[in-house]
JSON list of C-alpha atoms in Angstrom, two decimals:
[
{"chain": "A", "resi": 199, "resn": "MET", "atom": "CA", "xyz": [0.79, -5.65, 25.25]},
{"chain": "A", "resi": 200, "resn": "THR", "atom": "CA", "xyz": [2.85, -7.37, 27.94]},
{"chain": "A", "resi": 201, "resn": "PRO", "atom": "CA", "xyz": [5.14, -4.85, 29.61]},
{"chain": "A", "resi": 202, "resn": "SER", "atom": "CA", "xyz": [8.69, -5.13, 28.26]},
{"chain": "A", "resi": 203, "resn": "ALA", "atom": "CA", "xyz": [11.99, -4.79, 30.04]},
{"chain": "A", "resi": 204, "resn": "TYR", "atom": "CA", "xyz": [13.23, -1.85, 27.97]},
{"chain": "A", "resi": 205, "resn": "GLU", "atom": "CA", "xyz": [12.55, 1.80, 28.72]},
{"chain": "A", "resi": 206, "resn": "PRO", "atom": "CA", "xyz": [11.23, 3.74, 25.70]},
{"chain": "A", "resi": 207, "resn": "THR", "atom": "CA", "xyz": [13.32, 6.77, 24.82]},
{"chain": "A", "resi": 208, "resn": "HIS", "atom": "CA", "xyz": [11.24, 7.99, 21.88]},
{"chain": "A", "resi": 209, "resn": "PRO", "atom": "CA", "xyz": [7.56, 8.73, 21.22]},
{"chain": "A", "resi": 210, "resn": "THR", "atom": "CA", "xyz": [5.35, 5.71, 20.83]},
{"chain": "A", "resi": 211, "resn": "ALA", "atom": "CA", "xyz": [4.38, 4.51, 17.37]},
{"chain": "A", "resi": 212, "resn": "LEU", "atom": "CA", "xyz": [0.93, 5.90, 18.09]},
{"chain": "A", "resi": 213, "resn": "ALA", "atom": "CA", "xyz": [2.44, 9.33, 18.69]},
{"chain": "A", "resi": 214, "resn": "VAL", "atom": "CA", "xyz": [4.37, 9.17, 15.41]},
{"chain": "A", "resi": 215, "resn": "ASP", "atom": "CA", "xyz": [1.16, 8.28, 13.60]},
{"chain": "A", "resi": 216, "resn": "ALA", "atom": "CA", "xyz": [-0.64, 11.15, 15.29]},
{"chain": "A", "resi": 217, "resn": "GLU", "atom": "CA", "xyz": [1.68, 13.55, 13.47]},
{"chain": "A", "resi": 218, "resn": "ALA", "atom": "CA", "xyz": [0.72, 12.16, 10.05]},
{"chain": "A", "resi": 219, "resn": "PRO", "atom": "CA", "xyz": [-1.83, 14.09, 7.97]},
{"chain": "A", "resi": 220, "resn": "GLY", "atom": "CA", "xyz": [-5.40, 13.06, 8.74]},
{"chain": "A", "resi": 221, "resn": "PRO", "atom": "CA", "xyz": [-7.91, 11.89, 6.13]},
{"chain": "A", "resi": 222, "resn": "ALA", "atom": "CA", "xyz": [-9.15, 15.45, 5.58]},
{"chain": "A", "resi": 223, "resn": "ALA", "atom": "CA", "xyz": [-5.66, 16.45, 4.38]},
{"chain": "A", "resi": 224, "resn": "THR", "atom": "CA", "xyz": [-5.01, 13.46, 2.13]},
{"chain": "A", "resi": 225, "resn": "ALA", "atom": "CA", "xyz": [-6.21, 12.17, -1.22]},
{"chain": "A", "resi": 226, "resn": "SER", "atom": "CA", "xyz": [-6.74, 8.52, -2.21]},
{"chain": "A", "resi": 227, "resn": "ALA", "atom": "CA", "xyz": [-5.68, 6.40, -5.17]},
{"chain": "A", "resi": 228, "resn": "THR", "atom": "CA", "xyz": [-6.54, 2.80, -6.02]},
{"chain": "A", "resi": 229, "resn": "PHE", "atom": "CA", "xyz": [-4.57, 0.48, -8.29]},
{"chain": "A", "resi": 230, "resn": "GLY", "atom": "CA", "xyz": [-4.63, -3.16, -9.38]},
{"chain": "A", "resi": 231, "resn": "MET", "atom": "CA", "xyz": [-1.09, -4.45, -10.00]},
{"chain": "A", "resi": 232, "resn": "GLY", "atom": "CA", "xyz": [-1.29, -8.23, -9.68]},
{"chain": "A", "resi": 233, "resn": "CYS", "atom": "CA", "xyz": [-1.09, -9.75, -6.20]},
{"chain": "A", "resi": 234, "resn": "PHE", "atom": "CA", "xyz": [-1.72, -6.89, -3.77]},
{"chain": "A", "resi": 235, "resn": "TRP", "atom": "CA", "xyz": [0.96, -7.77, -1.19]},
{"chain": "A", "resi": 236, "resn": "GLY", "atom": "CA", "xyz": [3.85, -6.35, -3.23]},
{"chain": "A", "resi": 237, "resn": "PRO", "atom": "CA", "xyz": [2.23, -3.03, -4.17]},
{"chain": "A", "resi": 238, "resn": "ASP", "atom": "CA", "xyz": [1.13, -2.53, -0.55]},
{"chain": "A", "resi": 239, "resn": "ALA", "atom": "CA", "xyz": [4.77, -2.70, 0.52]},
{"chain": "A", "resi": 240, "resn": "ARG", "atom": "CA", "xyz": [6.13, -0.66, -2.38]},
{"chain": "A", "resi": 241, "resn": "PHE", "atom": "CA", "xyz": [3.74, 2.26, -1.87]},
{"chain": "A", "resi": 242, "resn": "GLY", "atom": "CA", "xyz": [4.00, 2.02, 1.91]},
{"chain": "A", "resi": 243, "resn": "ALA", "atom": "CA", "xyz": [7.69, 2.93, 1.81]},
{"chain": "A", "resi": 244, "resn": "MET", "atom": "CA", "xyz": [7.13, 5.88, -0.52]},
{"chain": "A", "resi": 245, "resn": "PRO", "atom": "CA", "xyz": [7.56, 9.40, 0.93]},
{"chain": "A", "resi": 246, "resn": "GLY", "atom": "CA", "xyz": [4.25, 11.23, 0.88]},
{"chain": "A", "resi": 247, "resn": "VAL", "atom": "CA", "xyz": [2.20, 8.06, 1.24]},
{"chain": "A", "resi": 248, "resn": "VAL", "atom": "CA", "xyz": [0.39, 8.23, 4.57]},
{"chain": "A", "resi": 249, "resn": "ARG", "atom": "CA", "xyz": [-1.65, 5.03, 4.74]},
{"chain": "A", "resi": 250, "resn": "THR", "atom": "CA", "xyz": [-2.16, 1.90, 2.65]},
{"chain": "A", "resi": 251, "resn": "ARG", "atom": "CA", "xyz": [-4.67, -0.93, 2.68]},
{"chain": "A", "resi": 252, "resn": "VAL", "atom": "CA", "xyz": [-5.43, -3.83, 0.36]},
{"chain": "A", "resi": 253, "resn": "GLY", "atom": "CA", "xyz": [-8.80, -5.03, -0.82]},
{"chain": "A", "resi": 254, "resn": "TYR", "atom": "CA", "xyz": [-11.07, -5.90, -3.70]},
{"chain": "A", "resi": 255, "resn": "ALA", "atom": "CA", "xyz": [-12.70, -3.64, -6.28]},
{"chain": "A", "resi": 256, "resn": "GLY", "atom": "CA", "xyz": [-13.76, -3.32, -9.89]},
{"chain": "A", "resi": 257, "resn": "GLY", "atom": "CA", "xyz": [-16.41, -6.02, -9.94]},
{"chain": "A", "resi": 258, "resn": "THR", "atom": "CA", "xyz": [-20.06, -6.63, -9.15]},
{"chain": "A", "resi": 259, "resn": "GLU", "atom": "CA", "xyz": [-19.92, -9.43, -6.55]},
{"chain": "A", "resi": 260, "resn": "PRO", "atom": "CA", "xyz": [-21.52, -8.14, -3.32]},
{"chain": "A", "resi": 261, "resn": "GLU", "atom": "CA", "xyz": [-19.26, -8.39, -0.26]},
{"chain": "A", "resi": 262, "resn": "PRO", "atom": "CA", "xyz": [-16.37, -10.24, -1.93]},
{"chain": "A", "resi": 263, "resn": "SER", "atom": "CA", "xyz": [-13.82, -12.22, 0.04]},
{"chain": "A", "resi": 264, "resn": "TYR", "atom": "CA", "xyz": [-10.53, -13.84, -0.93]},
{"chain": "A", "resi": 265, "resn": "TYR", "atom": "CA", "xyz": [-12.22, -17.20, -1.49]},
{"chain": "A", "resi": 266, "resn": "SER", "atom": "CA", "xyz": [-15.33, -15.70, -3.09]},
{"chain": "A", "resi": 267, "resn": "LEU", "atom": "CA", "xyz": [-13.91, -12.93, -5.22]},
{"chain": "A", "resi": 268, "resn": "GLY", "atom": "CA", "xyz": [-16.33, -13.08, -8.13]},
{"chain": "A", "resi": 269, "resn": "ASP", "atom": "CA", "xyz": [-15.29, -10.58, -10.82]},
{"chain": "A", "resi": 270, "resn": "HIS", "atom": "CA", "xyz": [-13.32, -8.29, -8.49]},
{"chain": "A", "resi": 271, "resn": "THR", "atom": "CA", "xyz": [-9.61, -7.50, -8.68]},
{"chain": "A", "resi": 272, "resn": "GLU", "atom": "CA", "xyz": [-6.99, -7.43, -5.93]},
{"chain": "A", "resi": 273, "resn": "VAL", "atom": "CA", "xyz": [-6.11, -3.76, -5.40]},
{"chain": "A", "resi": 274, "resn": "VAL", "atom": "CA", "xyz": [-4.07, -1.51, -3.16]},
{"chain": "A", "resi": 275, "resn": "GLN", "atom": "CA", "xyz": [-5.59, 1.74, -1.91]},
{"chain": "A", "resi": 276, "resn": "VAL", "atom": "CA", "xyz": [-3.19, 4.53, -1.05]},
{"chain": "A", "resi": 277, "resn": "GLU", "atom": "CA", "xyz": [-3.82, 7.64, 1.03]},
{"chain": "A", "resi": 278, "resn": "TYR", "atom": "CA", "xyz": [-1.24, 10.28, 0.17]},
{"chain": "A", "resi": 279, "resn": "ASP", "atom": "CA", "xyz": [-0.31, 13.85, 0.99]},
{"chain": "A", "resi": 280, "resn": "PRO", "atom": "CA", "xyz": [-0.71, 15.89, -2.23]},
{"chain": "A", "resi": 281, "resn": "GLU", "atom": "CA", "xyz": [1.74, 18.46, -0.90]},
{"chain": "A", "resi": 282, "resn": "THR", "atom": "CA", "xyz": [4.48, 15.81, -0.87]},
{"chain": "A", "resi": 283, "resn": "VAL", "atom": "CA", "xyz": [3.66, 13.47, -3.74]},
{"chain": "A", "resi": 284, "resn": "SER", "atom": "CA", "xyz": [1.36, 13.97, -6.72]},
{"chain": "A", "resi": 285, "resn": "TYR", "atom": "CA", "xyz": [-1.11, 11.53, -8.22]},
{"chain": "A", "resi": 286, "resn": "GLU", "atom": "CA", "xyz": [1.08, 11.48, -11.31]},
{"chain": "A", "resi": 287, "resn": "GLY", "atom": "CA", "xyz": [4.02, 10.51, -9.08]},
{"chain": "A", "resi": 288, "resn": "LEU", "atom": "CA", "xyz": [2.02, 7.53, -7.86]},
{"chain": "A", "resi": 289, "resn": "LEU", "atom": "CA", "xyz": [1.13, 6.64, -11.44]},
{"chain": "A", "resi": 290, "resn": "ASN", "atom": "CA", "xyz": [4.83, 6.62, -12.34]},
{"chain": "A", "resi": 291, "resn": "VAL", "atom": "CA", "xyz": [5.35, 3.92, -9.72]},
{"chain": "A", "resi": 292, "resn": "PHE", "atom": "CA", "xyz": [2.24, 2.10, -10.91]},
{"chain": "A", "resi": 293, "resn": "TRP", "atom": "CA", "xyz": [3.26, 1.97, -14.58]},
{"chain": "A", "resi": 294, "resn": "ALA", "atom": "CA", "xyz": [6.79, 0.84, -13.72]},
{"chain": "A", "resi": 295, "resn": "ASN", "atom": "CA", "xyz": [5.75, -1.97, -11.40]},
{"chain": "A", "resi": 296, "resn": "HIS", "atom": "CA", "xyz": [3.22, -4.12, -13.19]},
{"chain": "A", "resi": 297, "resn": "ALA", "atom": "CA", "xyz": [2.97, -5.64, -16.67]},
{"chain": "A", "resi": 298, "resn": "PRO", "atom": "CA", "xyz": [1.07, -2.97, -18.64]},
{"chain": "A", "resi": 299, "resn": "PHE", "atom": "CA", "xyz": [1.63, -4.54, -22.07]},
{"chain": "A", "resi": 300, "resn": "SER", "atom": "CA", "xyz": [0.23, -7.97, -21.21]},
{"chain": "A", "resi": 301, "resn": "ALA", "atom": "CA", "xyz": [-3.41, -8.96, -21.04]},
{"chain": "A", "resi": 302, "resn": "PRO", "atom": "CA", "xyz": [-4.14, -10.50, -17.63]},
{"chain": "A", "resi": 303, "resn": "LEU", "atom": "CA", "xyz": [-4.60, -14.25, -17.39]},
{"chain": "A", "resi": 304, "resn": "LYS", "atom": "CA", "xyz": [-6.99, -13.75, -14.48]},
{"chain": "A", "resi": 305, "resn": "ARG", "atom": "CA", "xyz": [-9.20, -10.77, -13.70]},
{"chain": "A", "resi": 306, "resn": "GLN", "atom": "CA", "xyz": [-8.14, -11.13, -10.06]},
{"chain": "A", "resi": 307, "resn": "TYR", "atom": "CA", "xyz": [-4.62, -9.98, -10.95]},
{"chain": "A", "resi": 308, "resn": "ARG", "atom": "CA", "xyz": [-5.26, -7.54, -13.78]},
{"chain": "A", "resi": 309, "resn": "GLY", "atom": "CA", "xyz": [-3.61, -4.16, -14.09]},
{"chain": "A", "resi": 310, "resn": "VAL", "atom": "CA", "xyz": [-6.16, -1.40, -13.56]},
{"chain": "A", "resi": 311, "resn": "VAL", "atom": "CA", "xyz": [-6.38, 2.21, -12.46]},
{"chain": "A", "resi": 312, "resn": "LEU", "atom": "CA", "xyz": [-9.56, 2.77, -10.48]},
{"chain": "A", "resi": 313, "resn": "ALA", "atom": "CA", "xyz": [-9.93, 6.53, -10.59]},
{"chain": "A", "resi": 314, "resn": "HIS", "atom": "CA", "xyz": [-11.60, 8.35, -7.71]},
{"chain": "A", "resi": 315, "resn": "ASP", "atom": "CA", "xyz": [-12.65, 11.33, -9.84]},
{"chain": "A", "resi": 316, "resn": "ASP", "atom": "CA", "xyz": [-12.55, 12.73, -13.37]},
{"chain": "A", "resi": 317, "resn": "GLN", "atom": "CA", "xyz": [-9.21, 14.43, -12.84]},
{"chain": "A", "resi": 318, "resn": "GLN", "atom": "CA", "xyz": [-7.55, 11.17, -11.82]},
{"chain": "A", "resi": 319, "resn": "ARG", "atom": "CA", "xyz": [-9.10, 9.42, -14.80]},
{"chain": "A", "resi": 320, "resn": "GLU", "atom": "CA", "xyz": [-7.82, 12.09, -17.19]},
{"chain": "A", "resi": 321, "resn": "THR", "atom": "CA", "xyz": [-4.33, 11.97, -15.68]},
{"chain": "A", "resi": 322, "resn": "ALA", "atom": "CA", "xyz": [-4.24, 8.19, -15.89]},
{"chain": "A", "resi": 323, "resn": "ALA", "atom": "CA", "xyz": [-5.37, 8.26, -19.53]},
{"chain": "A", "resi": 324, "resn": "ARG", "atom": "CA", "xyz": [-2.75, 10.87, -20.43]},
{"chain": "A", "resi": 325, "resn": "THR", "atom": "CA", "xyz": [0.08, 8.93, -18.79]},
{"chain": "A", "resi": 326, "resn": "ARG", "atom": "CA", "xyz": [-1.09, 5.73, -20.48]},
{"chain": "A", "resi": 327, "resn": "GLU", "atom": "CA", "xyz": [-0.94, 7.49, -23.85]},
{"chain": "A", "resi": 328, "resn": "GLU", "atom": "CA", "xyz": [2.52, 8.81, -23.01]},
{"chain": "A", "resi": 329, "resn": "LEU", "atom": "CA", "xyz": [3.71, 5.30, -22.16]},
{"chain": "A", "resi": 330, "resn": "GLU", "atom": "CA", "xyz": [2.37, 3.96, -25.45]},
{"chain": "A", "resi": 331, "resn": "SER", "atom": "CA", "xyz": [4.06, 6.80, -27.34]},
{"chain": "A", "resi": 332, "resn": "GLN", "atom": "CA", "xyz": [7.40, 6.21, -25.58]},
{"chain": "A", "resi": 333, "resn": "THR", "atom": "CA", "xyz": [7.40, 2.45, -26.08]},
{"chain": "A", "resi": 334, "resn": "GLY", "atom": "CA", "xyz": [5.45, 1.98, -29.30]},
{"chain": "A", "resi": 335, "resn": "LYS", "atom": "CA", "xyz": [3.48, -0.74, -27.53]},
{"chain": "A", "resi": 336, "resn": "SER", "atom": "CA", "xyz": [-0.21, -1.05, -26.78]},
{"chain": "A", "resi": 337, "resn": "VAL", "atom": "CA", "xyz": [-1.00, -0.77, -23.06]},
{"chain": "A", "resi": 338, "resn": "GLU", "atom": "CA", "xyz": [-3.51, -3.37, -21.87]},
{"chain": "A", "resi": 339, "resn": "THR", "atom": "CA", "xyz": [-4.02, -1.79, -18.44]},
{"chain": "A", "resi": 340, "resn": "ALA", "atom": "CA", "xyz": [-7.61, -0.68, -17.90]},
{"chain": "A", "resi": 341, "resn": "ILE", "atom": "CA", "xyz": [-8.69, 2.70, -16.57]},
{"chain": "A", "resi": 342, "resn": "GLU", "atom": "CA", "xyz": [-12.04, 2.68, -14.80]},
{"chain": "A", "resi": 343, "resn": "THR", "atom": "CA", "xyz": [-13.91, 4.67, -12.18]},
{"chain": "A", "resi": 344, "resn": "LEU", "atom": "CA", "xyz": [-13.89, 3.26, -8.66]},
{"chain": "A", "resi": 345, "resn": "ASP", "atom": "CA", "xyz": [-17.35, 2.23, -7.55]},
{"chain": "A", "resi": 346, "resn": "ARG", "atom": "CA", "xyz": [-16.60, 0.67, -4.17]},
{"chain": "A", "resi": 347, "resn": "PHE", "atom": "CA", "xyz": [-13.57, -0.64, -2.30]},
{"chain": "A", "resi": 348, "resn": "TYR", "atom": "CA", "xyz": [-13.91, -3.72, -0.08]},
{"chain": "A", "resi": 349, "resn": "LEU", "atom": "CA", "xyz": [-11.27, -4.13, 2.60]},
{"chain": "A", "resi": 350, "resn": "ALA", "atom": "CA", "xyz": [-9.47, -7.48, 2.40]},
{"chain": "A", "resi": 351, "resn": "GLU", "atom": "CA", "xyz": [-9.14, -9.85, 5.34]},
{"chain": "A", "resi": 352, "resn": "GLY", "atom": "CA", "xyz": [-6.77, -8.90, 8.13]},
{"chain": "A", "resi": 353, "resn": "TYR", "atom": "CA", "xyz": [-4.14, -11.50, 7.29]},
{"chain": "A", "resi": 354, "resn": "HIS", "atom": "CA", "xyz": [-3.59, -9.80, 3.91]},
{"chain": "A", "resi": 355, "resn": "GLN", "atom": "CA", "xyz": [-2.94, -6.36, 5.41]},
{"chain": "A", "resi": 356, "resn": "LYS", "atom": "CA", "xyz": [0.76, -5.44, 5.70]},
{"chain": "A", "resi": 357, "resn": "TYR", "atom": "CA", "xyz": [1.62, -8.95, 4.61]},
{"chain": "A", "resi": 358, "resn": "GLU", "atom": "CA", "xyz": [5.40, -8.46, 4.48]},
{"chain": "A", "resi": 359, "resn": "LEU", "atom": "CA", "xyz": [5.39, -7.07, 7.99]},
{"chain": "A", "resi": 360, "resn": "ARG", "atom": "CA", "xyz": [3.23, -9.96, 9.20]},
{"chain": "A", "resi": 361, "resn": "SER", "atom": "CA", "xyz": [5.92, -12.30, 7.89]},
{"chain": "A", "resi": 362, "resn": "THR", "atom": "CA", "xyz": [8.16, -10.68, 10.51]},
{"chain": "A", "resi": 363, "resn": "PRO", "atom": "CA", "xyz": [5.88, -11.67, 13.41]},
{"chain": "A", "resi": 364, "resn": "VAL", "atom": "CA", "xyz": [7.92, -10.33, 16.32]},
{"chain": "A", "resi": 365, "resn": "VAL", "atom": "CA", "xyz": [7.43, -6.84, 14.84]},
{"chain": "A", "resi": 366, "resn": "ALA", "atom": "CA", "xyz": [3.86, -7.23, 13.58]},
{"chain": "A", "resi": 367, "resn": "ASP", "atom": "CA", "xyz": [2.67, -8.77, 16.84]},
{"chain": "A", "resi": 368, "resn": "GLU", "atom": "CA", "xyz": [4.13, -5.92, 18.86]},
{"chain": "A", "resi": 369, "resn": "LEU", "atom": "CA", "xyz": [2.54, -3.28, 16.63]},
{"chain": "A", "resi": 370, "resn": "GLU", "atom": "CA", "xyz": [-0.82, -5.05, 16.52]},
{"chain": "A", "resi": 371, "resn": "ASP", "atom": "CA", "xyz": [-0.82, -5.15, 20.32]},
{"chain": "A", "resi": 372, "resn": "THR", "atom": "CA", "xyz": [-0.17, -1.41, 20.30]},
{"chain": "A", "resi": 373, "resn": "TYR", "atom": "CA", "xyz": [-2.67, -0.46, 17.60]},
{"chain": "A", "resi": 374, "resn": "GLY", "atom": "CA", "xyz": [-5.45, -3.01, 17.72]},
{"chain": "A", "resi": 375, "resn": "ASP", "atom": "CA", "xyz": [-7.82, -2.41, 14.80]},
{"chain": "A", "resi": 376, "resn": "ALA", "atom": "CA", "xyz": [-5.90, 0.76, 13.85]},
{"chain": "A", "resi": 377, "resn": "PHE", "atom": "CA", "xyz": [-2.94, -1.35, 12.69]},
{"chain": "A", "resi": 378, "resn": "VAL", "atom": "CA", "xyz": [-4.25, -1.44, 9.11]},
{"chain": "A", "resi": 379, "resn": "ASP", "atom": "CA", "xyz": [-4.25, 2.35, 8.80]},
{"chain": "A", "resi": 380, "resn": "SER", "atom": "CA", "xyz": [-0.99, 3.00, 10.63]},
{"chain": "A", "resi": 381, "resn": "THR", "atom": "CA", "xyz": [1.62, 5.07, 8.81]},
{"chain": "A", "resi": 382, "resn": "VAL", "atom": "CA", "xyz": [4.33, 3.38, 10.85]},
{"chain": "A", "resi": 383, "resn": "ALA", "atom": "CA", "xyz": [3.06, -0.07, 9.86]},
{"chain": "A", "resi": 384, "resn": "ALA", "atom": "CA", "xyz": [2.92, 0.97, 6.20]},
{"chain": "A", "resi": 385, "resn": "ARG", "atom": "CA", "xyz": [6.52, 2.20, 6.31]},
{"chain": "A", "resi": 386, "resn": "LEU", "atom": "CA", "xyz": [7.87, -0.84, 8.11]},
{"chain": "A", "resi": 387, "resn": "ASN", "atom": "CA", "xyz": [5.94, -3.12, 5.75]},
{"chain": "A", "resi": 388, "resn": "GLY", "atom": "CA", "xyz": [7.74, -1.45, 2.86]},
{"chain": "A", "resi": 389, "resn": "PHE", "atom": "CA", "xyz": [11.12, -1.45, 4.55]},
{"chain": "A", "resi": 390, "resn": "VAL", "atom": "CA", "xyz": [11.14, -5.17, 5.38]},
{"chain": "A", "resi": 391, "resn": "ALA", "atom": "CA", "xyz": [10.28, -5.84, 1.72]},
{"chain": "A", "resi": 392, "resn": "GLY", "atom": "CA", "xyz": [13.44, -3.98, 0.68]},
{"chain": "A", "resi": 393, "resn": "HIS", "atom": "CA", "xyz": [11.95, -0.63, -0.33]},
{"chain": "A", "resi": 394, "resn": "GLY", "atom": "CA", "xyz": [13.01, 2.81, 0.85]},
{"chain": "A", "resi": 395, "resn": "ASP", "atom": "CA", "xyz": [16.57, 4.04, 1.32]},
{"chain": "A", "resi": 396, "resn": "ASP", "atom": "CA", "xyz": [18.86, 3.94, 4.33]},
{"chain": "A", "resi": 397, "resn": "ASP", "atom": "CA", "xyz": [18.25, 7.56, 5.34]},
{"chain": "A", "resi": 398, "resn": "GLU", "atom": "CA", "xyz": [14.46, 7.09, 5.30]},
{"chain": "A", "resi": 399, "resn": "ARG", "atom": "CA", "xyz": [14.71, 3.92, 7.35]},
{"chain": "A", "resi": 400, "resn": "GLU", "atom": "CA", "xyz": [17.07, 5.35, 9.94]},
{"chain": "A", "resi": 401, "resn": "ALA", "atom": "CA", "xyz": [14.97, 8.50, 10.30]},
{"chain": "A", "resi": 402, "resn": "LEU", "atom": "CA", "xyz": [11.93, 6.40, 11.19]},
{"chain": "A", "resi": 403, "resn": "PHE", "atom": "CA", "xyz": [13.86, 4.04, 13.46]},
{"chain": "A", "resi": 404, "resn": "ALA", "atom": "CA", "xyz": [15.12, 7.06, 15.40]},
{"chain": "A", "resi": 405, "resn": "GLN", "atom": "CA", "xyz": [11.52, 8.13, 16.08]},
{"chain": "A", "resi": 406, "resn": "LEU", "atom": "CA", "xyz": [10.13, 4.82, 17.32]},
{"chain": "A", "resi": 407, "resn": "ASP", "atom": "CA", "xyz": [10.05, 3.14, 20.68]},
{"chain": "A", "resi": 408, "resn": "ILE", "atom": "CA", "xyz": [9.66, -0.41, 19.35]},
{"chain": "A", "resi": 409, "resn": "SER", "atom": "CA", "xyz": [11.56, -2.97, 21.37]},
{"chain": "A", "resi": 410, "resn": "PRO", "atom": "CA", "xyz": [15.20, -3.79, 20.58]},
{"chain": "A", "resi": 411, "resn": "ALA", "atom": "CA", "xyz": [14.09, -7.30, 19.56]},
{"chain": "A", "resi": 412, "resn": "ALA", "atom": "CA", "xyz": [11.60, -5.90, 17.05]},
{"chain": "A", "resi": 413, "resn": "LEU", "atom": "CA", "xyz": [14.05, -3.36, 15.65]},
{"chain": "A", "resi": 414, "resn": "SER", "atom": "CA", "xyz": [16.70, -6.07, 15.32]},
{"chain": "A", "resi": 415, "resn": "GLU", "atom": "CA", "xyz": [14.24, -8.21, 13.37]},
{"chain": "A", "resi": 416, "resn": "VAL", "atom": "CA", "xyz": [13.44, -5.33, 11.01]},
{"chain": "A", "resi": 417, "resn": "ARG", "atom": "CA", "xyz": [17.14, -4.75, 10.39]},
{"chain": "A", "resi": 418, "resn": "ARG", "atom": "CA", "xyz": [17.65, -8.47, 9.75]},
{"chain": "A", "resi": 419, "resn": "ARG", "atom": "CA", "xyz": [15.15, -8.24, 6.88]},
{"chain": "A", "resi": 420, "resn": "LEU", "atom": "CA", "xyz": [16.86, -5.26, 5.22]}
]
């Protein structure tokens, strides 16, 4: 990254990420909720979510891509800290933020829980039954076991943040390939999409050394 004129007064974004729980301390969840850009931002702003990424899953096409998706579905994969947020807590967000009572017009955008293990599958099935009981409606959302997750192309990752290029460019220069799995990038991606509350946003802003221009652009999007 080109040296900037400001003097950082806080730890770098990399240092903030270094404090986040590593993969050994997190669990993963995978959901299809329509276009994956919105869910990526929504979960990214959620306390307890450590990393997010979007991709393709649920089908048989080998090595799918956006323009050769085959029978796969757009999905968001979430790494979360089970000590802060439960899988059921993630499911509550999932059920509330897609159209569970409507059959999908395209498999690409269907609602689906792709469970990582039997316990997740059982929890998803129970909460689906509870939703049907509460509403008296039949839930069309599928519950399946995840076979394989294929990472989507870079331009889909943290899409809301990429639409704020002065911020995304600065962070990508800092992170390189690690941008996709950055906790900071996940949070900012959610914040610029309007998720999170003021206290959560200000707490993160106070930790970061991003340039005044980048921080101003984030605030402009709020």
